[in-house]
Short mmCIF file of C-alpha atoms in Angstrom, two decimals:
data_model
loop_
_atom_site.label_atom_id
_atom_site.label_comp_id
_atom_site.label_asym_id
_atom_site.label_seq_id
_atom_site.Cartn_x
_atom_site.Cartn_y
_atom_site.Cartn_z
CA MET A 1011 -15.44 -45.49 111.90
CA ARG A 1012 -12.12 -44.59 113.52
CA LEU A 1013 -10.00 -47.06 111.61
CA LEU A 1014 -6.41 -47.99 112.49
CA ILE A 1015 -4.37 -49.26 109.53
CA THR A 1016 -1.07 -51.01 110.14
CA GLY A 1017 1.87 -51.48 107.80
CA ALA A 1018 0.58 -54.97 106.99
CA TRP A 1019 -1.67 -53.40 104.35
CA ARG A 1020 -0.01 -51.50 101.52
CA ALA A 1021 -2.90 -49.31 100.51
CA THR A 1022 -2.70 -46.88 97.61
CA ASP A 1023 -3.66 -43.23 97.99
CA ASP A 1024 -6.78 -43.88 95.93
CA MET A 1025 -7.85 -46.68 98.28
CA LEU A 1026 -7.30 -44.51 101.35
CA ASN A 1027 -9.20 -41.61 99.81
CA GLU A 1028 -12.09 -43.93 99.02
CA LEU A 1029 -12.22 -45.01 102.66
CA ARG A 1030 -12.25 -41.39 103.76
CA THR A 1031 -15.05 -40.62 101.30
CA ALA A 1032 -17.02 -43.49 102.82
CA GLY A 1033 -16.85 -41.68 106.16
CA HIS A 1034 -13.95 -43.44 107.88
CA THR A 1035 -11.36 -41.53 109.89
CA LEU A 1036 -7.99 -43.12 109.23
CA TYR A 1037 -5.06 -43.57 111.59
CA PHE A 1038 -1.78 -45.31 110.81
CA HIS A 1039 0.53 -47.59 112.79
CA LYS A 1040 3.37 -48.83 110.61
CA GLN A 1041 5.18 -51.31 112.85
CA GLU A 1042 2.86 -53.89 114.42
CA LYS A 1043 5.45 -54.87 117.00
CA GLU A 1044 5.41 -51.37 118.46
CA ARG A 1045 2.93 -50.29 121.13
CA VAL A 1046 -0.21 -48.63 119.85
CA ARG A 1047 -0.88 -45.30 121.53
CA THR A 1048 -4.46 -44.55 122.63
CA PRO A 1049 -5.79 -47.98 121.59
CA GLU A 1050 -9.08 -47.18 123.32
CA ILE A 1051 -10.18 -44.77 120.57
CA TYR A 1052 -10.19 -47.20 117.64
CA GLU A 1053 -13.37 -48.84 116.42
CA GLY A 1054 -11.77 -50.82 113.62
CA VAL A 1055 -8.37 -52.24 112.73
CA ILE A 1056 -6.83 -53.51 109.50
CA CYS A 1057 -3.81 -55.58 110.51
CA ASN A 1058 -1.99 -58.89 110.48
CA ALA A 1059 -0.18 -59.72 113.72
CA LEU A 1060 -0.95 -56.53 115.67
CA PHE A 1061 -2.62 -58.38 118.55
CA MET A 1062 0.36 -60.64 119.05
CA HIS A 1063 2.21 -57.53 120.26
CA ASN A 1064 -0.63 -55.36 121.61
CA ASP A 1065 -3.23 -56.40 124.19
CA ILE A 1066 -6.60 -56.51 122.44
CA ARG A 1067 -8.32 -55.81 125.78
CA LEU A 1068 -7.00 -52.23 125.62
CA PHE A 1069 -9.01 -51.58 122.47
CA LYS A 1070 -12.18 -50.76 124.39
CA GLN A 1071 -14.28 -49.57 121.44
CA LEU A 1072 -13.15 -52.19 118.93
CA ARG A 1073 -15.96 -53.71 116.87
CA TYR A 1074 -14.28 -54.57 113.56
CA ILE A 1075 -11.05 -56.42 112.67
CA GLN A 1076 -9.89 -57.04 109.13
CA LEU A 1077 -6.89 -59.35 108.89
CA THR A 1078 -4.59 -59.20 105.90
CA SER A 1079 -3.85 -62.91 106.42
CA ALA A 1080 -6.05 -65.89 105.67
CA GLY A 1081 -5.22 -67.60 108.98
CA LEU A 1082 -6.86 -66.76 112.30
CA ASP A 1083 -4.10 -68.17 114.50
CA ARG A 1084 -2.66 -64.72 115.32
CA VAL A 1085 -5.76 -63.45 117.12
CA ASP A 1086 -7.72 -64.53 120.18
CA VAL A 1087 -10.86 -65.75 118.45
CA GLY A 1088 -12.50 -66.65 121.77
CA TYR A 1089 -12.14 -63.11 123.12
CA ILE A 1090 -13.27 -61.59 119.84
CA ASN A 1091 -16.43 -63.70 119.71
CA ALA A 1092 -17.20 -63.07 123.38
CA HIS A 1093 -17.07 -59.30 122.81
CA ASN A 1094 -19.12 -59.32 119.59
CA ILE A 1095 -16.26 -57.99 117.48
CA GLU A 1096 -16.65 -58.59 113.75
CA LEU A 1097 -13.64 -60.58 112.53
CA PHE A 1098 -12.78 -60.93 108.85
CA ASN A 1099 -9.83 -62.69 107.26
CA ALA A 1100 -8.37 -62.43 103.75
CA ARG A 1101 -10.20 -65.49 102.48
CA GLY A 1102 -9.48 -66.14 98.82
CA VAL A 1103 -6.92 -63.36 98.45
CA TYR A 1104 -3.85 -65.59 98.30
CA SER A 1105 -5.39 -68.80 96.92
CA ALA A 1106 -4.13 -68.40 93.35
CA PRO A 1107 -0.42 -67.76 94.06
CA MET A 1108 -0.33 -70.40 96.79
CA ALA A 1109 -1.91 -73.00 94.53
CA GLU A 1110 0.52 -72.12 91.74
CA TRP A 1111 3.43 -72.48 94.17
CA ALA A 1112 2.23 -75.95 95.21
CA ILE A 1113 1.99 -77.11 91.59
CA LEU A 1114 5.40 -75.59 90.82
CA ARG A 1115 7.10 -77.51 93.61
CA ILE A 1116 5.48 -80.82 92.70
CA LEU A 1117 6.48 -80.42 89.05
CA GLU A 1118 9.96 -79.30 90.09
CA ILE A 1119 10.40 -82.55 91.99
CA TYR A 1120 8.69 -84.79 89.41
CA LYS A 1121 10.60 -83.32 86.47
CA LYS A 1122 14.00 -83.21 88.24
CA SER A 1123 14.38 -79.49 87.53
CA ALA A 1124 17.24 -78.99 89.98
CA ALA A 1125 19.26 -81.76 88.35
CA PHE A 1126 18.77 -80.33 84.87
CA ARG A 1127 19.71 -76.85 86.07
CA HIS A 1128 22.86 -78.23 87.67
CA ALA A 1129 23.70 -80.10 84.47
CA GLN A 1130 23.34 -76.87 82.47
CA GLU A 1131 25.64 -75.00 84.84
CA GLU A 1132 28.23 -77.78 84.51
CA HIS A 1133 27.77 -78.06 80.70
CA ILE A 1134 26.64 -81.67 81.06
CA TRP A 1135 24.41 -83.17 78.34
CA GLU A 1136 22.67 -86.12 79.99
CA LYS A 1137 19.12 -87.41 79.68
CA ARG A 1138 17.15 -88.44 82.77
CA ARG A 1139 14.94 -91.53 82.59
CA ASP A 1140 13.48 -91.10 86.08
CA VAL A 1141 11.20 -88.10 85.50
CA LEU A 1142 7.57 -88.58 86.51
CA GLU A 1143 4.25 -87.26 85.24
CA LEU A 1144 1.29 -85.91 87.20
CA CYS A 1145 -1.27 -87.55 84.94
CA GLY A 1146 -2.91 -90.49 86.71
CA LYS A 1147 -1.42 -89.75 90.13
CA ARG A 1148 -3.43 -89.36 93.33
CA ALA A 1149 -3.18 -86.17 95.39
CA LEU A 1150 -4.43 -85.58 98.92
CA ILE A 1151 -5.33 -82.04 99.96
CA VAL A 1152 -5.59 -81.65 103.73
CA GLY A 1153 -7.91 -78.70 104.31
CA CYS A 1154 -10.50 -78.04 101.60
CA GLY A 1155 -10.99 -74.29 102.06
CA SER A 1156 -10.33 -71.67 99.40
CA VAL A 1157 -6.62 -72.49 99.04
CA GLY A 1158 -7.25 -76.23 98.98
CA GLN A 1159 -9.94 -75.84 96.34
CA ALA A 1160 -7.63 -73.65 94.24
CA VAL A 1161 -4.97 -76.39 94.38
CA ALA A 1162 -7.57 -79.03 93.45
CA LYS A 1163 -8.73 -77.02 90.43
CA ARG A 1164 -5.20 -76.82 89.06
CA LEU A 1165 -4.40 -80.47 89.75
CA LYS A 1166 -7.48 -81.55 87.82
CA ALA A 1167 -6.06 -79.79 84.76
CA PHE A 1168 -3.20 -82.33 84.95
CA ASP A 1169 -5.64 -85.28 85.17
CA VAL A 1170 -4.78 -85.96 88.80
CA PHE A 1171 -7.24 -87.88 90.98
CA VAL A 1172 -7.85 -85.48 93.87
CA MET A 1173 -8.67 -86.59 97.39
CA GLY A 1174 -9.62 -84.13 100.11
CA ALA A 1175 -9.53 -84.36 103.90
CA ASP A 1176 -11.44 -81.99 106.16
CA ILE A 1177 -13.46 -81.84 109.36
CA ALA A 1178 -16.60 -82.81 107.46
CA ALA A 1179 -16.78 -84.77 104.20
CA VAL A 1180 -18.78 -82.10 102.35
CA PRO A 1181 -18.74 -82.48 98.52
CA ARG A 1182 -16.59 -79.87 96.79
CA GLU A 1183 -15.91 -79.11 93.16
CA ASN A 1184 -12.75 -80.70 91.70
CA ILE A 1185 -12.37 -83.11 94.63
CA ASP A 1186 -13.05 -86.72 93.65
CA GLU A 1187 -12.96 -88.42 97.05
CA LEU A 1188 -13.42 -87.07 100.56
CA TYR A 1189 -12.08 -88.19 103.93
CA THR A 1190 -12.77 -86.96 107.43
CA MET A 1191 -9.70 -86.12 109.50
CA ASP A 1192 -9.97 -89.30 111.56
CA ARG A 1193 -9.27 -91.27 108.35
CA LEU A 1194 -6.05 -89.44 107.50
CA PRO A 1195 -3.78 -92.51 107.82
CA LEU A 1196 -5.81 -94.26 105.11
CA ALA A 1197 -5.78 -91.17 102.92
CA PHE A 1198 -2.00 -90.76 103.38
CA SER A 1199 -1.43 -94.36 102.33
CA ARG A 1200 -3.23 -93.78 99.02
CA ALA A 1201 -1.64 -90.47 98.03
CA ASP A 1202 1.28 -89.86 95.69
CA MET A 1203 1.40 -86.24 96.83
CA ILE A 1204 0.06 -84.54 99.97
CA ILE A 1205 -0.64 -80.82 100.08
CA LEU A 1206 -1.33 -79.18 103.44
CA THR A 1207 -3.67 -76.18 103.28
CA CYS A 1208 -5.53 -76.50 106.60
CA PRO A 1209 -5.64 -73.78 109.27
CA LEU A 1210 -3.53 -74.01 112.42
CA THR A 1211 -5.77 -74.88 115.37
CA ASP A 1212 -5.41 -76.86 118.57
CA LYS A 1213 -6.52 -79.92 116.61
CA THR A 1214 -4.12 -79.48 113.68
CA ARG A 1215 -1.00 -78.48 115.65
CA GLY A 1216 1.49 -81.33 115.18
CA LEU A 1217 -1.03 -83.15 112.99
CA VAL A 1218 1.54 -84.49 110.53
CA SER A 1219 3.58 -86.63 112.89
CA GLY A 1220 6.19 -89.26 112.22
CA GLU A 1221 3.53 -91.91 112.74
CA LEU A 1222 1.23 -90.37 110.14
CA LEU A 1223 4.08 -89.88 107.67
CA SER A 1224 4.99 -93.55 108.03
CA ALA A 1225 1.64 -94.41 106.47
CA SER A 1226 2.57 -92.65 103.21
CA LYS A 1227 3.86 -94.17 100.00
CA GLU A 1228 7.56 -94.64 99.31
CA ARG A 1229 7.61 -92.05 96.46
CA CYS A 1230 5.34 -89.51 98.17
CA VAL A 1231 5.78 -85.73 97.95
CA LEU A 1232 4.71 -83.57 100.91
CA VAL A 1233 3.92 -79.87 100.34
CA ASN A 1234 3.18 -77.49 103.22
CA ILE A 1235 1.70 -74.07 102.43
CA ALA A 1236 -0.41 -73.91 105.60
CA ARG A 1237 1.44 -73.27 108.88
CA GLY A 1238 4.74 -74.72 110.03
CA ALA A 1239 3.44 -75.97 113.37
CA ILE A 1240 1.10 -78.40 111.59
CA VAL A 1241 4.03 -80.71 110.85
CA ASP A 1242 6.68 -82.31 113.02
CA GLU A 1243 9.72 -80.87 111.23
CA ALA A 1244 12.16 -83.33 112.77
CA ALA A 1245 9.99 -86.21 111.57
CA VAL A 1246 9.83 -84.70 108.06
CA CYS A 1247 13.63 -84.48 107.95
CA GLU A 1248 13.89 -88.19 108.76
CA TRP A 1249 11.06 -89.11 106.39
CA ALA A 1250 12.36 -87.19 103.34
CA ASP A 1251 14.95 -89.57 101.94
CA GLY A 1252 15.27 -91.94 99.01
CA GLU A 1253 12.32 -91.12 96.73
CA ARG A 1254 10.33 -89.16 99.34
CA TYR A 1255 10.41 -85.39 99.07
CA ALA A 1256 9.06 -82.36 100.91
CA ALA A 1257 8.52 -78.78 99.78
CA LEU A 1258 8.03 -76.46 102.74
CA ASP A 1259 7.17 -72.77 102.62
CA VAL A 1260 6.19 -72.35 106.28
CA PHE A 1261 7.99 -73.26 109.50
CA GLU A 1262 7.36 -73.31 113.22
CA SER A 1263 10.27 -70.90 113.65
CA GLU A 1264 10.93 -68.54 110.76
CA PRO A 1265 13.61 -68.70 109.60
CA PRO A 1266 14.64 -72.18 110.74
CA ALA A 1267 17.72 -72.32 112.95
CA GLN A 1268 20.97 -72.27 110.98
CA GLY A 1269 21.81 -75.73 112.28
CA SER A 1270 18.49 -77.24 111.24
CA PRO A 1271 18.70 -80.20 108.83
CA LEU A 1272 15.92 -78.50 106.85
CA TRP A 1273 18.64 -76.42 105.19
CA THR A 1274 20.81 -79.34 104.13
CA ASN A 1275 18.44 -82.23 103.36
CA LYS A 1276 18.67 -82.71 99.59
CA ASN A 1277 15.13 -84.06 99.44
CA ILE A 1278 13.60 -80.97 101.05
CA ILE A 1279 12.93 -77.70 99.27
CA ILE A 1280 12.47 -74.71 101.58
CA THR A 1281 11.34 -71.19 100.73
CA PRO A 1282 10.89 -68.15 103.05
CA HIS A 1283 7.09 -68.13 103.55
CA ASN A 1284 6.73 -66.70 100.06
CA SER A 1285 4.05 -68.84 98.42
CA PHE A 1286 1.30 -66.28 99.08
CA VAL A 1287 2.98 -63.50 97.10
CA GLY A 1288 1.35 -62.55 93.80
CA ASP A 1289 0.81 -59.45 91.72
CA GLY A 1290 -2.98 -59.75 92.04
CA ASN A 1291 -3.06 -59.78 95.84
CA GLY A 1292 -3.43 -56.04 96.29
CA GLU A 1293 -6.56 -55.76 94.20
CA ARG A 1294 -8.13 -58.90 95.67
CA LEU A 1295 -7.46 -57.72 99.24
CA TRP A 1296 -8.95 -54.32 98.46
CA ARG A 1297 -12.15 -55.96 97.20
CA VAL A 1298 -12.35 -58.06 100.35
CA ILE A 1299 -11.83 -55.01 102.59
CA CYS A 1300 -14.52 -53.02 100.75
CA SER A 1301 -16.98 -55.90 100.94
CA ASN A 1302 -16.40 -56.51 104.65
CA LEU A 1303 -16.57 -52.83 105.59
CA SER A 1304 -19.85 -52.61 103.71
CA GLU A 1305 -21.17 -55.67 105.55
CA ASP A 1306 -20.11 -54.19 108.89
CA ALA A 1307 -21.83 -50.89 108.06
CA LYS A 1308 -25.08 -52.67 107.21
CA LYS A 1309 -25.03 -54.61 110.49
CA ASN A 1310 -24.50 -51.43 112.47
CA GLU A 1311 -27.37 -49.73 110.65
CA ILE A 1312 -29.63 -52.59 111.74
CA ARG A 1313 -28.45 -52.21 115.33
#
Protein backbone atom coordinates (compact mmCIF):
# COMPACT_ATOMS: atom_id res chain seq x y z
CA MET A 1 0.00 0.00 0.00
CA ARG A 2 1.20 3.53 -0.75
CA LEU A 3 0.80 4.89 2.75
CA LEU A 4 0.95 8.59 3.67
CA ILE A 5 1.96 9.24 7.28
CA THR A 6 1.45 12.68 8.78
CA GLY A 7 3.17 14.29 11.75
CA ALA A 8 0.22 13.29 13.93
CA TRP A 9 1.88 9.90 14.41
CA ARG A 10 5.30 9.82 16.04
CA ALA A 11 6.50 6.51 14.73
CA THR A 12 9.87 5.05 15.67
CA ASP A 13 12.34 3.85 13.06
CA ASP A 14 11.60 0.26 14.07
CA MET A 15 7.88 0.77 13.48
CA LEU A 16 8.47 2.32 10.07
CA ASN A 17 10.85 -0.46 9.07
CA GLU A 18 8.27 -3.03 10.10
CA LEU A 19 5.71 -1.36 7.85
CA ARG A 20 8.16 -1.41 4.97
CA THR A 21 8.89 -5.09 5.59
CA ALA A 22 5.15 -5.74 5.43
CA GLY A 23 5.19 -4.35 1.88
CA HIS A 24 4.02 -0.77 2.41
CA THR A 25 5.61 2.14 0.58
CA LEU A 26 5.82 5.05 3.00
CA TYR A 27 5.45 8.75 2.31
CA PHE A 28 5.56 11.54 4.88
CA HIS A 29 3.63 14.80 5.32
CA LYS A 30 4.62 16.50 8.56
CA GLN A 31 2.23 19.45 8.75
CA GLU A 32 -1.41 18.48 8.28
CA LYS A 33 -2.45 22.06 7.61
CA GLU A 34 -0.25 22.18 4.52
CA ARG A 35 -1.46 21.03 1.10
CA VAL A 36 -0.65 17.45 0.21
CA ARG A 37 1.08 17.14 -3.14
CA THR A 38 -0.10 14.37 -5.50
CA PRO A 39 -2.91 13.21 -3.18
CA GLU A 40 -4.22 10.97 -5.96
CA ILE A 41 -1.42 8.43 -5.51
CA TYR A 42 -2.08 7.45 -1.89
CA GLU A 43 -4.02 4.33 -1.00
CA GLY A 44 -3.81 4.77 2.76
CA VAL A 45 -3.35 7.57 5.27
CA ILE A 46 -2.38 7.66 8.93
CA CYS A 47 -3.44 11.07 10.22
CA ASN A 48 -5.48 13.14 12.64
CA ALA A 49 -6.96 16.31 11.14
CA LEU A 50 -5.51 16.05 7.62
CA PHE A 51 -8.91 16.13 5.92
CA MET A 52 -9.91 19.31 7.71
CA HIS A 53 -7.25 21.04 5.59
CA ASN A 54 -7.11 18.83 2.48
CA ASP A 55 -10.05 17.84 0.28
CA ILE A 56 -10.57 14.10 0.67
CA ARG A 57 -12.11 13.97 -2.82
CA LEU A 58 -8.64 14.56 -4.29
CA PHE A 59 -7.41 11.28 -2.83
CA LYS A 60 -8.74 9.23 -5.73
CA GLN A 61 -7.20 5.88 -4.75
CA LEU A 62 -7.82 6.13 -1.00
CA ARG A 63 -9.14 2.94 0.58
CA TYR A 64 -7.75 3.06 4.13
CA ILE A 65 -7.71 5.78 6.83
CA GLN A 66 -6.20 5.30 10.26
CA LEU A 67 -6.90 8.17 12.64
CA THR A 68 -4.61 8.84 15.57
CA SER A 69 -7.61 10.25 17.46
CA ALA A 70 -10.51 8.40 19.04
CA GLY A 71 -13.09 10.85 17.68
CA LEU A 72 -14.49 10.78 14.15
CA ASP A 73 -15.63 14.40 14.07
CA ARG A 74 -12.66 15.55 11.95
CA VAL A 75 -13.54 13.44 8.91
CA ASP A 76 -16.52 13.24 6.56
CA VAL A 77 -17.86 9.86 7.62
CA GLY A 78 -20.68 10.03 5.06
CA TYR A 79 -18.26 10.45 2.15
CA ILE A 80 -15.95 7.76 3.50
CA ASN A 81 -18.75 5.22 3.82
CA ALA A 82 -20.16 6.09 0.40
CA HIS A 83 -16.78 5.42 -1.22
CA ASN A 84 -16.08 2.17 0.66
CA ILE A 85 -13.02 3.56 2.41
CA GLU A 86 -11.98 1.62 5.51
CA LEU A 87 -11.98 4.02 8.47
CA PHE A 88 -10.30 3.18 11.77
CA ASN A 89 -9.96 5.32 14.88
CA ALA A 90 -7.65 5.00 17.88
CA ARG A 91 -10.24 3.25 20.03
CA GLY A 92 -8.86 2.33 23.43
CA VAL A 93 -5.51 4.03 22.94
CA TYR A 94 -6.16 7.00 25.23
CA SER A 95 -8.71 5.47 27.62
CA ALA A 96 -6.33 4.93 30.54
CA PRO A 97 -4.79 8.42 30.75
CA MET A 98 -8.14 10.10 30.14
CA ALA A 99 -9.82 8.07 32.86
CA GLU A 100 -6.98 8.84 35.26
CA TRP A 101 -7.32 12.55 34.47
CA ALA A 102 -11.06 12.45 35.24
CA ILE A 103 -10.46 10.78 38.60
CA LEU A 104 -7.64 13.22 39.38
CA ARG A 105 -9.85 16.25 38.82
CA ILE A 106 -12.74 14.89 40.88
CA LEU A 107 -10.41 14.08 43.78
CA GLU A 108 -8.71 17.45 43.40
CA ILE A 109 -12.07 19.15 43.88
CA TYR A 110 -13.36 16.81 46.60
CA LYS A 111 -10.15 16.96 48.63
CA LYS A 112 -9.62 20.74 48.23
CA SER A 113 -6.13 20.23 46.83
CA ALA A 114 -5.79 23.79 45.51
CA ALA A 115 -6.60 25.23 48.93
CA PHE A 116 -4.04 23.04 50.67
CA ARG A 117 -1.40 23.91 48.09
CA HIS A 118 -2.11 27.60 48.58
CA ALA A 119 -1.89 27.18 52.35
CA GLN A 120 1.51 25.50 51.98
CA GLU A 121 2.80 28.33 49.81
CA GLU A 122 1.62 30.86 52.39
CA HIS A 123 2.93 28.78 55.36
CA ILE A 124 -0.59 28.47 56.75
CA TRP A 125 -1.40 25.49 59.01
CA GLU A 126 -5.18 25.11 58.86
CA LYS A 127 -7.37 22.03 58.74
CA ARG A 128 -10.31 21.82 56.33
CA ARG A 129 -13.55 20.23 57.52
CA ASP A 130 -15.29 20.44 54.15
CA VAL A 131 -13.40 17.74 52.23
CA LEU A 132 -15.55 15.05 50.62
CA GLU A 133 -15.10 11.38 49.86
CA LEU A 134 -15.93 9.45 46.70
CA CYS A 135 -17.19 6.41 48.58
CA GLY A 136 -20.98 6.17 48.36
CA LYS A 137 -21.37 8.91 45.76
CA ARG A 138 -23.21 8.52 42.45
CA ALA A 139 -21.43 9.21 39.16
CA LEU A 140 -22.99 9.60 35.72
CA ILE A 141 -20.89 8.77 32.67
CA VAL A 142 -22.36 10.17 29.46
CA GLY A 143 -21.04 7.96 26.67
CA CYS A 144 -20.21 4.38 27.61
CA GLY A 145 -17.53 3.62 25.01
CA SER A 146 -13.95 2.63 25.82
CA VAL A 147 -13.13 5.86 27.67
CA GLY A 148 -16.38 5.81 29.61
CA GLN A 149 -15.85 2.20 30.61
CA ALA A 150 -12.28 2.98 31.72
CA VAL A 151 -13.64 5.78 33.94
CA ALA A 152 -16.31 3.45 35.34
CA LYS A 153 -13.72 0.79 36.21
CA ARG A 154 -11.67 3.26 38.22
CA LEU A 155 -14.68 4.79 39.97
CA LYS A 156 -15.81 1.36 41.13
CA ALA A 157 -12.48 0.99 42.95
CA PHE A 158 -13.61 3.97 45.08
CA ASP A 159 -17.00 2.33 45.82
CA VAL A 160 -18.88 4.81 43.65
CA PHE A 161 -22.31 3.89 42.29
CA VAL A 162 -21.87 4.31 38.53
CA MET A 163 -24.66 5.32 36.19
CA GLY A 164 -24.21 5.34 32.43
CA ALA A 165 -26.06 7.16 29.65
CA ASP A 166 -25.83 6.15 26.01
CA ILE A 167 -27.87 5.78 22.83
CA ALA A 168 -28.94 2.29 23.89
CA ALA A 169 -29.14 0.95 27.45
CA VAL A 170 -26.85 -2.02 26.79
CA PRO A 171 -25.43 -3.65 29.97
CA ARG A 172 -21.74 -2.90 30.50
CA GLU A 173 -19.24 -4.03 33.09
CA ASN A 174 -18.75 -1.68 36.06
CA ILE A 175 -21.90 0.32 35.26
CA ASP A 176 -24.66 -0.21 37.83
CA GLU A 177 -27.54 1.64 36.17
CA LEU A 178 -28.18 2.61 32.57
CA TYR A 179 -30.13 5.46 30.99
CA THR A 180 -30.94 6.25 27.40
CA MET A 181 -30.08 9.77 26.25
CA ASP A 182 -33.70 10.91 26.35
CA ARG A 183 -33.62 10.37 30.14
CA LEU A 184 -30.59 12.57 30.75
CA PRO A 185 -32.42 15.15 32.91
CA LEU A 186 -33.37 12.40 35.36
CA ALA A 187 -29.84 11.00 35.34
CA PHE A 188 -28.36 14.48 35.90
CA SER A 189 -30.63 15.02 38.90
CA ARG A 190 -29.31 11.87 40.58
CA ALA A 191 -25.58 12.36 39.98
CA ASP A 192 -22.98 13.80 42.34
CA MET A 193 -20.49 13.91 39.47
CA ILE A 194 -21.00 13.89 35.70
CA ILE A 195 -18.25 12.78 33.32
CA LEU A 196 -18.68 13.45 29.60
CA THR A 197 -16.99 10.89 27.34
CA CYS A 198 -19.41 10.78 24.40
CA PRO A 199 -18.43 11.49 20.77
CA LEU A 200 -19.27 14.80 19.11
CA THR A 201 -22.11 14.27 16.64
CA ASP A 202 -25.04 16.30 15.37
CA LYS A 203 -27.07 14.88 18.26
CA THR A 204 -24.52 15.63 21.01
CA ARG A 205 -23.47 19.11 19.87
CA GLY A 206 -24.69 21.50 22.58
CA LEU A 207 -26.10 18.56 24.52
CA VAL A 208 -25.17 19.92 27.95
CA SER A 209 -27.25 23.08 27.94
CA GLY A 210 -28.15 25.46 30.71
CA GLU A 211 -31.51 23.72 30.98
CA LEU A 212 -29.90 20.31 31.44
CA LEU A 213 -27.38 21.65 33.93
CA SER A 214 -30.21 23.13 35.98
CA ALA A 215 -31.42 19.59 36.65
CA SER A 216 -28.18 18.71 38.47
CA LYS A 217 -27.52 18.62 42.19
CA GLU A 218 -26.26 21.64 44.11
CA ARG A 219 -22.84 20.04 44.87
CA CYS A 220 -22.35 18.45 41.45
CA VAL A 221 -19.00 18.20 39.64
CA LEU A 222 -18.95 18.27 35.83
CA VAL A 223 -15.96 16.79 33.97
CA ASN A 224 -15.56 17.10 30.19
CA ILE A 225 -12.95 14.95 28.45
CA ALA A 226 -15.01 14.49 25.27
CA ARG A 227 -15.29 17.50 22.93
CA GLY A 228 -15.80 21.13 23.86
CA ALA A 229 -18.79 21.66 21.58
CA ILE A 230 -20.82 19.14 23.60
CA VAL A 231 -21.33 21.72 26.35
CA ASP A 232 -22.65 25.26 26.37
CA GLU A 233 -19.58 26.94 27.86
CA ALA A 234 -21.40 30.13 28.79
CA ALA A 235 -24.00 28.09 30.66
CA VAL A 236 -21.25 26.16 32.48
CA CYS A 237 -19.65 29.44 33.60
CA GLU A 238 -22.96 30.55 35.11
CA TRP A 239 -23.66 27.12 36.60
CA ALA A 240 -20.26 26.63 38.29
CA ASP A 241 -20.64 28.63 41.48
CA GLY A 242 -21.15 27.93 45.17
CA GLU A 243 -20.51 24.19 45.57
CA ARG A 244 -20.79 23.33 41.86
CA TYR A 245 -17.57 22.74 40.00
CA ALA A 246 -16.40 21.94 36.47
CA ALA A 247 -13.16 20.45 35.18
CA LEU A 248 -12.77 21.01 31.45
CA ASP A 249 -10.00 19.68 29.23
CA VAL A 250 -11.66 20.39 25.88
CA PHE A 251 -13.20 23.55 24.44
CA GLU A 252 -15.14 24.67 21.40
CA SER A 253 -12.32 27.09 20.60
CA GLU A 254 -8.85 26.04 21.72
CA PRO A 255 -7.50 27.90 23.52
CA PRO A 256 -10.48 29.83 24.89
CA ALA A 257 -10.48 33.55 24.18
CA GLN A 258 -8.39 35.53 26.66
CA GLY A 259 -11.50 37.35 27.84
CA SER A 260 -13.46 34.16 28.49
CA PRO A 261 -14.72 33.69 32.06
CA LEU A 262 -13.45 30.11 31.80
CA TRP A 263 -10.02 31.47 32.75
CA THR A 264 -11.14 33.33 35.86
CA ASN A 265 -14.02 31.30 37.34
CA LYS A 266 -12.63 29.88 40.59
CA ASN A 267 -14.94 26.89 40.39
CA ILE A 268 -13.70 25.82 36.96
CA ILE A 269 -10.45 23.96 36.31
CA ILE A 270 -9.22 24.16 32.72
CA THR A 271 -6.36 22.29 31.07
CA PRO A 272 -5.08 22.50 27.45
CA HIS A 273 -6.65 19.36 25.90
CA ASN A 274 -4.05 17.28 27.69
CA SER A 275 -6.02 14.48 29.34
CA PHE A 276 -5.22 11.99 26.57
CA VAL A 277 -1.45 12.19 27.06
CA GLY A 278 0.22 9.14 28.59
CA ASP A 279 3.50 7.28 28.30
CA GLY A 280 1.74 4.13 27.08
CA ASN A 281 -0.02 5.76 24.13
CA GLY A 282 2.71 5.11 21.58
CA GLU A 283 2.75 1.36 22.10
CA ARG A 284 -1.05 1.09 22.24
CA LEU A 285 -1.44 3.11 19.02
CA TRP A 286 1.16 0.96 17.28
CA ARG A 287 -0.77 -2.19 18.20
CA VAL A 288 -3.98 -0.66 16.87
CA ILE A 289 -2.30 0.37 13.60
CA CYS A 290 -0.81 -3.11 13.10
CA SER A 291 -4.14 -4.79 13.81
CA ASN A 292 -6.10 -2.53 11.46
CA LEU A 293 -3.57 -2.78 8.63
CA SER A 294 -3.73 -6.55 8.97
CA GLU A 295 -7.54 -6.46 8.85
CA ASP A 296 -7.44 -4.23 5.77
CA ALA A 297 -4.99 -6.59 4.04
CA LYS A 298 -7.23 -9.59 4.72
CA LYS A 299 -10.27 -7.80 3.27
CA ASN A 300 -8.37 -6.90 0.14
CA GLU A 301 -7.20 -10.49 -0.28
CA ILE A 302 -10.84 -11.58 -0.22
CA ARG A 303 -11.72 -8.99 -2.84
